[in-house]
Short mmCIF file of C-alpha atoms in Angstrom, two decimals:
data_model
loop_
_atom_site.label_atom_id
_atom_site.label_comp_id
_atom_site.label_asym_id
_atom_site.label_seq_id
_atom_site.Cartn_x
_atom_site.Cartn_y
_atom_site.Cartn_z
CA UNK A 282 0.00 0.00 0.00
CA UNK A 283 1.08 3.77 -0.19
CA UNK A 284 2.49 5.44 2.72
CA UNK A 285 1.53 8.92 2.61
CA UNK A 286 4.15 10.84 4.51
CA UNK A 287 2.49 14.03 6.61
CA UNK A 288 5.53 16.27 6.52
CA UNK A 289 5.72 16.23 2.89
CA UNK A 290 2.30 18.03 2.88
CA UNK A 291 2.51 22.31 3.70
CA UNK A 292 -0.21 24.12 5.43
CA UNK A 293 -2.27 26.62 3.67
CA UNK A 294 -2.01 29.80 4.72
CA UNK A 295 -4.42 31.99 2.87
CA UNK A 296 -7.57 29.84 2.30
CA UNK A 297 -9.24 32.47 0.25
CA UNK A 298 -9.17 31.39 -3.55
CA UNK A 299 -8.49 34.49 -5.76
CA UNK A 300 -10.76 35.13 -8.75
CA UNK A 301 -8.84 37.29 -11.44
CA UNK A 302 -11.11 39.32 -13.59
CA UNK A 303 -8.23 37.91 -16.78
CA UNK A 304 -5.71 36.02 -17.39
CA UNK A 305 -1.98 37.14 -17.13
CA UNK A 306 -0.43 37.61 -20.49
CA UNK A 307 3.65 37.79 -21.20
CA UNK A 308 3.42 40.25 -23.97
CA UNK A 309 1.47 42.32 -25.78
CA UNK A 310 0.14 40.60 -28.51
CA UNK A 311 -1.70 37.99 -26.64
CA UNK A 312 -3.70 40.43 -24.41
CA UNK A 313 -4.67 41.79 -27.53
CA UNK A 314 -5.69 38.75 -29.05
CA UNK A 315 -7.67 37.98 -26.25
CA UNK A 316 -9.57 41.41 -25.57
CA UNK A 317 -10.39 41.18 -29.36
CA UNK A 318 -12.11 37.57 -29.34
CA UNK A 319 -13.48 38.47 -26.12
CA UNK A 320 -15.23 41.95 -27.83
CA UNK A 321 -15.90 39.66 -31.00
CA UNK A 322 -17.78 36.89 -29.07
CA UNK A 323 -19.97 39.53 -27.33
CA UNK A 324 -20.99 40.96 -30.35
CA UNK A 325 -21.96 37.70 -32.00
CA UNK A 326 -23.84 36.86 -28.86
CA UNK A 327 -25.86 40.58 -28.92
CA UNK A 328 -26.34 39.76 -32.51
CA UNK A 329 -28.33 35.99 -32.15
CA UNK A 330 -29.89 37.62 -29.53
CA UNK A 331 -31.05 40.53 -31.85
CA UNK A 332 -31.91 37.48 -34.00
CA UNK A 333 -33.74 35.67 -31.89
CA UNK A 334 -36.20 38.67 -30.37
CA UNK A 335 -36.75 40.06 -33.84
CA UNK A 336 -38.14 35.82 -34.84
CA UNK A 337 -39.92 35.62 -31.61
CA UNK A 338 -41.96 38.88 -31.84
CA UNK A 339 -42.33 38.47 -36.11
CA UNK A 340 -44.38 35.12 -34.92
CA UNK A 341 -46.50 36.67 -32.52
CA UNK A 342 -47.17 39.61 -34.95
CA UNK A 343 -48.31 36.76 -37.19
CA UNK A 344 -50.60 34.83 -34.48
CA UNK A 345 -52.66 38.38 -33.27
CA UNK A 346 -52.78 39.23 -36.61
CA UNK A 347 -54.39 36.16 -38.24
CA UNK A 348 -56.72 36.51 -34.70
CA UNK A 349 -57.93 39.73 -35.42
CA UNK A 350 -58.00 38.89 -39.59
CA UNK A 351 -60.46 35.55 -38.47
CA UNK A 352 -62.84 37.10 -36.05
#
């Protein structure tokens, strides 16, 4: 079986886990790389959602109008 040896194993001091807002980059280029995807995948996001409000409310335009067209 495995020994596990307690004085191989260091305390933790600071328990709190730290949440960085981003990522550490070594140069230049990368940050930029990555603030750019970032900006272009929130803009495709805004866009389908765009998309998908402009379907959603064309349909019920279509179902209160063929209501009002039938009665």
């Amino acid at each position: 079986m495995l020994q596990i040896n307690p004085k191989k194993f260091k305390q933790i001091q600071n328990k709190a886990i730290p949440s960085p807002l981003r990522p550490k980059f070594r140069n230049k280029t990368e940050t930029n790389i990555y603030f750019l995807s970032k900006r272009k995948f929130q803009s495709e996001k805004k866009q389908s959602i765009l998309k998908s409000i402009k379907i959603i409310s064309g349909i019920i335009i279509l179902v209160v109008g063929g209501y009002f067209l039938s009665n």
